[in-house]
PDB file of C-alpha atoms in Angstrom:
ATOM      1  CA  MET A  18       0.000   0.000   0.000  1.00  0.00           C
ATOM      2  CA  ASP A  19       1.373   3.388  -1.002  1.00  0.00           C
ATOM      3  CA  HIS A  20       1.550   6.223   1.493  1.00  0.00           C
ATOM      4  CA  PHE A  21       1.126   9.587  -0.204  1.00  0.00           C
ATOM      5  CA  LEU A  22       0.279  12.917   1.360  1.00  0.00           C
ATOM      6  CA  GLU A  23       0.720  16.445   0.076  1.00  0.00           C
ATOM      7  CA  GLU A  24       0.353  19.562   2.203  1.00  0.00           C
ATOM      8  CA  VAL A  25       0.614  23.257   1.525  1.00  0.00           C
ATOM      9  CA  VAL A  26       1.445  25.467   4.484  1.00  0.00           C
ATOM     10  CA  VAL A  27       0.065  28.990   4.285  1.00  0.00           C
ATOM     11  CA  LYS A  28       0.270  31.879   6.697  1.00  0.00           C
ATOM     12  CA  HIS A  29      -2.578  31.691   9.231  1.00  0.00           C
ATOM     13  CA  LYS A  30      -2.871  35.468   9.556  1.00  0.00           C
ATOM     14  CA  PRO A  31      -1.823  36.908   6.171  1.00  0.00           C
ATOM     15  CA  PHE A  32      -2.917  40.523   6.842  1.00  0.00           C
ATOM     16  CA  MET A  33       0.612  41.979   7.199  1.00  0.00           C
ATOM     17  CA  GLN A  34       1.841  39.816   4.335  1.00  0.00           C
ATOM     18  CA  ASN A  35      -0.869  41.213   2.048  1.00  0.00           C
ATOM     19  CA  ILE A  36      -0.183  44.794   3.180  1.00  0.00           C
ATOM     20  CA  ALA A  37       3.537  44.360   2.466  1.00  0.00           C
ATOM     21  CA  HIS A  38       2.757  42.975  -1.015  1.00  0.00           C
ATOM     22  CA  VAL A  39       0.459  45.903  -1.863  1.00  0.00           C
ATOM     23  CA  PHE A  40       3.002  48.377  -0.454  1.00  0.00           C
ATOM     24  CA  ALA A  41       5.776  46.793  -2.572  1.00  0.00           C
ATOM     25  CA  ASN A  42       3.609  47.115  -5.699  1.00  0.00           C
ATOM     26  CA  ILE A  43       2.925  50.797  -4.979  1.00  0.00           C
ATOM     27  CA  ILE A  44       6.602  51.556  -4.298  1.00  0.00           C
ATOM     28  CA  MET A  45       7.584  49.658  -7.462  1.00  0.00           C
ATOM     29  CA  VAL A  46       5.244  51.725  -9.663  1.00  0.00           C
ATOM     30  CA  LEU A  47       6.200  55.040  -8.045  1.00  0.00           C
ATOM     31  CA  SER A  48       9.919  54.249  -8.331  1.00  0.00           C
ATOM     32  CA  ALA A  49       9.519  53.392 -12.002  1.00  0.00           C
ATOM     33  CA  LEU A  50       7.632  56.645 -12.628  1.00  0.00           C
ATOM     34  CA  PHE A  51      10.186  58.783 -10.790  1.00  0.00           C
ATOM     35  CA  GLY A  52      13.037  56.946 -12.531  1.00  0.00           C
ATOM     36  CA  VAL A  53      11.557  57.643 -15.966  1.00  0.00           C
ATOM     37  CA  MET A  54      10.867  61.293 -15.049  1.00  0.00           C
ATOM     38  CA  TYR A  55      14.474  61.822 -13.949  1.00  0.00           C
ATOM     39  CA  LEU A  56      15.704  59.956 -17.022  1.00  0.00           C
ATOM     40  CA  GLN A  57      13.784  62.403 -19.230  1.00  0.00           C
ATOM     41  CA  MET A  58      15.459  65.311 -17.433  1.00  0.00           C
ATOM     42  CA  ILE A  59      18.853  63.961 -18.558  1.00  0.00           C
ATOM     43  CA  PHE A  60      17.899  64.492 -22.222  1.00  0.00           C
ATOM     44  CA  VAL A  61      17.117  68.157 -21.555  1.00  0.00           C
ATOM     45  CA  GLN A  62      20.330  68.892 -19.687  1.00  0.00           C
ATOM     46  CA  PHE A  63      22.862  66.226 -18.682  1.00  0.00           C
ATOM     47  CA  ASN A  64      23.631  66.061 -14.976  1.00  0.00           C
ATOM     48  CA  ILE A  65      25.437  63.190 -13.259  1.00  0.00           C
ATOM     49  CA  VAL A  66      23.407  63.570 -10.036  1.00  0.00           C
ATOM     50  CA  VAL A  67      20.145  63.248 -11.955  1.00  0.00           C
ATOM     51  CA  LEU A  68      21.534  60.174 -13.727  1.00  0.00           C
ATOM     52  CA  ILE A  69      22.415  58.554 -10.392  1.00  0.00           C
ATOM     53  CA  ILE A  70      18.984  59.352  -8.914  1.00  0.00           C
ATOM     54  CA  SER A  71      17.293  57.952 -12.017  1.00  0.00           C
ATOM     55  CA  ALA A  72      19.357  54.769 -11.853  1.00  0.00           C
ATOM     56  CA  LEU A  73      18.544  54.424  -8.139  1.00  0.00           C
ATOM     57  CA  PHE A  74      14.784  54.719  -8.690  1.00  0.00           C
ATOM     58  CA  LEU A  75      14.854  52.351 -11.666  1.00  0.00           C
ATOM     59  CA  GLY A  76      16.999  49.896  -9.695  1.00  0.00           C
ATOM     60  CA  ILE A  77      14.453  49.898  -6.854  1.00  0.00           C
ATOM     61  CA  ALA A  78      11.630  49.299  -9.337  1.00  0.00           C
ATOM     62  CA  ILE A  79      13.461  46.388 -10.993  1.00  0.00           C
ATOM     63  CA  PHE A  80      14.412  44.846  -7.626  1.00  0.00           C
ATOM     64  CA  LEU A  81      10.816  44.988  -6.397  1.00  0.00           C
ATOM     65  CA  TYR A  82       9.528  43.586  -9.689  1.00  0.00           C
ATOM     66  CA  LEU A  83      11.826  40.582  -9.365  1.00  0.00           C
ATOM     67  CA  TYR A  84      11.425  39.915  -5.620  1.00  0.00           C
ATOM     68  CA  ARG A  85       7.944  41.120  -4.564  1.00  0.00           C
ATOM     69  CA  ASP A  86       6.449  37.641  -5.061  1.00  0.00           C
ATOM     70  CA  ARG A  87       8.666  36.351  -2.252  1.00  0.00           C
ATOM     71  CA  LEU A  88       6.534  38.316   0.193  1.00  0.00           C
ATOM     72  CA  LYS A  89       3.759  35.749  -0.343  1.00  0.00           C
ATOM     73  CA  THR A  90       5.575  32.517   0.412  1.00  0.00           C
ATOM     74  CA  GLU A  91       4.064  29.088   1.001  1.00  0.00           C
ATOM     75  CA  TYR A  92       5.744  25.766   1.749  1.00  0.00           C
ATOM     76  CA  GLU A  93       4.750  22.485   0.183  1.00  0.00           C
ATOM     77  CA  TYR A  94       5.529  19.113   1.771  1.00  0.00           C
ATOM     78  CA  THR A  95       5.003  15.946  -0.249  1.00  0.00           C
ATOM     79  CA  PHE A  96       5.378  12.565   1.446  1.00  0.00           C
ATOM     80  CA  THR A  97       5.660   9.484  -0.778  1.00  0.00           C
ATOM     81  CA  ASN A  98       6.550   6.092   0.716  1.00  0.00           C
ATOM     82  CA  GLY A  99       9.241   7.336   3.071  1.00  0.00           C
ATOM     83  CA  ASP A 100      10.520  10.204   0.924  1.00  0.00           C
ATOM     84  CA  LEU A 101       9.692  13.771   1.884  1.00  0.00           C
ATOM     85  CA  ASP A 102       9.967  16.531  -0.727  1.00  0.00           C
ATOM     86  CA  PHE A 103      10.143  20.172   0.323  1.00  0.00           C
ATOM     87  CA  ALA A 104       9.286  23.094  -1.946  1.00  0.00           C
ATOM     88  CA  GLN A 105       8.834  26.818  -1.564  1.00  0.00           C
ATOM     89  CA  VAL A 106       6.069  28.480  -3.586  1.00  0.00           C
ATOM     90  CA  TYR A 107       6.091  32.219  -4.275  1.00  0.00           C
ATOM     91  CA  ASN A 108       2.731  33.946  -4.835  1.00  0.00           C
ATOM     92  CA  ASN A 109       1.177  30.707  -6.181  1.00  0.00           C
ATOM     93  CA  GLN A 110       3.246  31.168  -9.344  1.00  0.00           C
ATOM     94  CA  LYS A 111       6.894  30.233  -8.882  1.00  0.00           C
ATOM     95  CA  ARG A 112       8.014  26.982  -7.287  1.00  0.00           C
ATOM     96  CA  LYS A 113      11.477  26.344  -5.900  1.00  0.00           C
ATOM     97  CA  SER A 114      12.459  22.836  -4.863  1.00  0.00           C
ATOM     98  CA  LEU A 115      14.253  22.814  -1.514  1.00  0.00           C
ATOM     99  CA  GLY A 116      15.212  19.163  -1.534  1.00  0.00           C
ATOM    100  CA  THR A 117      14.210  15.568  -0.898  1.00  0.00           C
ATOM    101  CA  MET A 118      14.812  13.595   2.248  1.00  0.00           C
ATOM    102  CA  ARG A 119      14.691   9.877   2.908  1.00  0.00           C
ATOM    103  CA  VAL A 120      13.035   9.566   6.290  1.00  0.00           C
ATOM    104  CA  LYS A 121      14.940   6.364   7.101  1.00  0.00           C
ATOM    105  CA  ASN A 122      18.246   8.342   7.028  1.00  0.00           C
ATOM    106  CA  VAL A 123      17.174  10.735   9.788  1.00  0.00           C
ATOM    107  CA  GLU A 124      19.002  10.570  13.124  1.00  0.00           C
ATOM    108  CA  ALA A 125      16.378  12.436  15.189  1.00  0.00           C
ATOM    109  CA  PHE A 126      12.799  13.568  14.676  1.00  0.00           C
ATOM    110  CA  GLY A 127      10.327  15.120  17.072  1.00  0.00           C
ATOM    111  CA  PRO A 128       8.427  18.198  18.176  1.00  0.00           C
ATOM    112  CA  VAL A 129      10.319  21.443  18.634  1.00  0.00           C
ATOM    113  CA  ASP A 130       9.149  21.782  22.222  1.00  0.00           C
ATOM    114  CA  SER A 131      10.939  18.529  23.216  1.00  0.00           C
ATOM    115  CA  GLU A 132      14.109  18.082  25.247  1.00  0.00           C
ATOM    116  CA  GLY A 133      15.822  16.399  22.270  1.00  0.00           C
ATOM    117  CA  PHE A 134      15.423  19.542  20.173  1.00  0.00           C
ATOM    118  CA  ARG A 135      16.885  21.755  22.897  1.00  0.00           C
ATOM    119  CA  LYS A 136      19.957  19.512  23.106  1.00  0.00           C
ATOM    120  CA  LEU A 137      20.497  19.407  19.347  1.00  0.00           C
ATOM    121  CA  ILE A 138      19.924  23.091  18.612  1.00  0.00           C
ATOM    122  CA  ASN A 139      22.786  24.100  20.915  1.00  0.00           C
ATOM    123  CA  MET A 140      25.314  21.867  19.151  1.00  0.00           C
ATOM    124  CA  PRO A 141      28.151  23.788  17.475  1.00  0.00           C
ATOM    125  CA  GLY A 142      28.298  23.775  13.694  1.00  0.00           C
ATOM    126  CA  ILE A 143      24.662  22.853  13.042  1.00  0.00           C
ATOM    127  CA  LYS A 144      22.987  24.352   9.965  1.00  0.00           C
ATOM    128  CA  ARG A 145      19.332  25.103  10.643  1.00  0.00           C
ATOM    129  CA  LYS A 146      16.720  25.500   7.921  1.00  0.00           C
ATOM    130  CA  ASN A 147      13.377  27.020   8.884  1.00  0.00           C
ATOM    131  CA  TRP A 148      10.752  25.847   6.414  1.00  0.00           C
ATOM    132  CA  PHE A 149       7.663  26.984   8.264  1.00  0.00           C
ATOM    133  CA  LEU A 150       5.469  30.101   8.308  1.00  0.00           C
ATOM    134  CA  ASN A 151       3.483  30.033  11.544  1.00  0.00           C
ATOM    135  CA  ARG A 152       5.414  30.196  14.803  1.00  0.00           C
ATOM    136  CA  ASP A 153       2.320  29.255  16.807  1.00  0.00           C
ATOM    137  CA  ALA A 154       1.820  25.990  14.858  1.00  0.00           C
ATOM    138  CA  SER A 155       3.019  22.624  16.127  1.00  0.00           C
ATOM    139  CA  LEU A 156       6.534  22.532  14.694  1.00  0.00           C
ATOM    140  CA  TYR A 157       8.686  19.432  14.200  1.00  0.00           C
ATOM    141  CA  TYR A 158      12.336  18.954  13.361  1.00  0.00           C
ATOM    142  CA  PHE A 159      14.563  16.556  11.447  1.00  0.00           C
ATOM    143  CA  TYR A 160      18.208  16.158  12.430  1.00  0.00           C
ATOM    144  CA  TYR A 161      20.630  14.446  10.067  1.00  0.00           C
ATOM    145  CA  GLN A 162      24.268  14.385   9.039  1.00  0.00           C
ATOM    146  CA  LYS A 163      25.563  14.283   5.499  1.00  0.00           C
ATOM    147  CA  GLU A 164      28.508  12.187   4.350  1.00  0.00           C
ATOM    148  CA  ASN A 165      30.940  15.069   4.867  1.00  0.00           C
ATOM    149  CA  SER A 166      29.843  15.219   8.540  1.00  0.00           C
ATOM    150  CA  GLU A 167      27.876  18.459   8.165  1.00  0.00           C
ATOM    151  CA  LYS A 168      25.098  18.612  10.739  1.00  0.00           C
ATOM    152  CA  HIS A 169      21.713  19.819   9.513  1.00  0.00           C
ATOM    153  CA  MET A 170      18.365  20.508  11.101  1.00  0.00           C
ATOM    154  CA  ILE A 171      15.094  21.200   9.301  1.00  0.00           C
ATOM    155  CA  VAL A 172      12.232  22.781  11.230  1.00  0.00           C
ATOM    156  CA  PHE A 173       8.830  22.520   9.548  1.00  0.00           C
ATOM    157  CA  GLU A 174       5.096  22.407  10.356  1.00  0.00           C
ATOM    158  CA  PRO A 175       3.480  19.146   9.257  1.00  0.00           C
ATOM    159  CA  SER A 176      -0.047  18.049  10.072  1.00  0.00           C
ATOM    160  CA  GLU A 177      -0.663  15.256  12.566  1.00  0.00           C
ATOM    161  CA  GLU A 178      -1.488  12.918   9.684  1.00  0.00           C
ATOM    162  CA  MET A 179       1.892  13.581   8.063  1.00  0.00           C
ATOM    163  CA  VAL A 180       3.651  13.056  11.398  1.00  0.00           C
ATOM    164  CA  GLU A 181       2.035   9.613  11.644  1.00  0.00           C
ATOM    165  CA  TYR A 182       3.160   8.744   8.102  1.00  0.00           C
ATOM    166  CA  ILE A 183       6.705   9.876   8.903  1.00  0.00           C
ATOM    167  CA  ARG A 184       6.808   7.854  12.137  1.00  0.00           C
ATOM    168  CA  LYS A 185       5.930   4.673  10.208  1.00  0.00           C
ATOM    169  CA  TYR A 186       9.141   4.987   8.157  1.00  0.00           C
ATOM    170  CA  LEU A 187      11.523   6.155  10.892  1.00  0.00           C
ATOM    171  CA  PRO A 188      14.159   3.772  12.244  1.00  0.00           C
ATOM    172  CA  HIS A 189      13.593   2.519  15.780  1.00  0.00           C
ATOM    173  CA  GLY A 190      14.461   5.054  18.484  1.00  0.00           C
ATOM    174  CA  VAL A 191      14.668   8.103  16.226  1.00  0.00           C
ATOM    175  CA  TYR A 192      11.369   9.698  17.296  1.00  0.00           C
ATOM    176  CA  GLN A 193      11.915  11.849  20.380  1.00  0.00           C
ATOM    177  CA  LYS A 194       9.028  13.230  22.386  1.00  0.00           C
TER     178      LYS A 194
END
């Protein structure tokens, strides 16, 4: 029997996220307008200060155009027979794969509010990846080491159903309450 579960984690209270996205759109349009206005002034009389100001405004507009979708971020977790895929989705349009993990290769798994997490998080040289959006959600962690002895920890917010699927594929003694 196949075990498959896909979840999309969205912000529970997206009010500030939506305000920031609207604000970024307004600033992007205004920066583009001011940049073009200052650029037109260069053709009347060349001035290096006006050129720098124009480039600054146009640079802000281009930066916001390219990165404003990152203000509306979602995480997607896909569990398939012991493999867990992580992805980051920007504004329901762009998808970035964060990686795939074999659950059987994990050294520790459990809730963030456990004693095991507190011991592991204080270890020197650990690389922590936060792939969650809601701090008030029930967060879980994976701890694993790669072949080159780099220590990694992933903190994410799965549902209880996904936690049960993950626990079925974990090696004995890895789950820590």
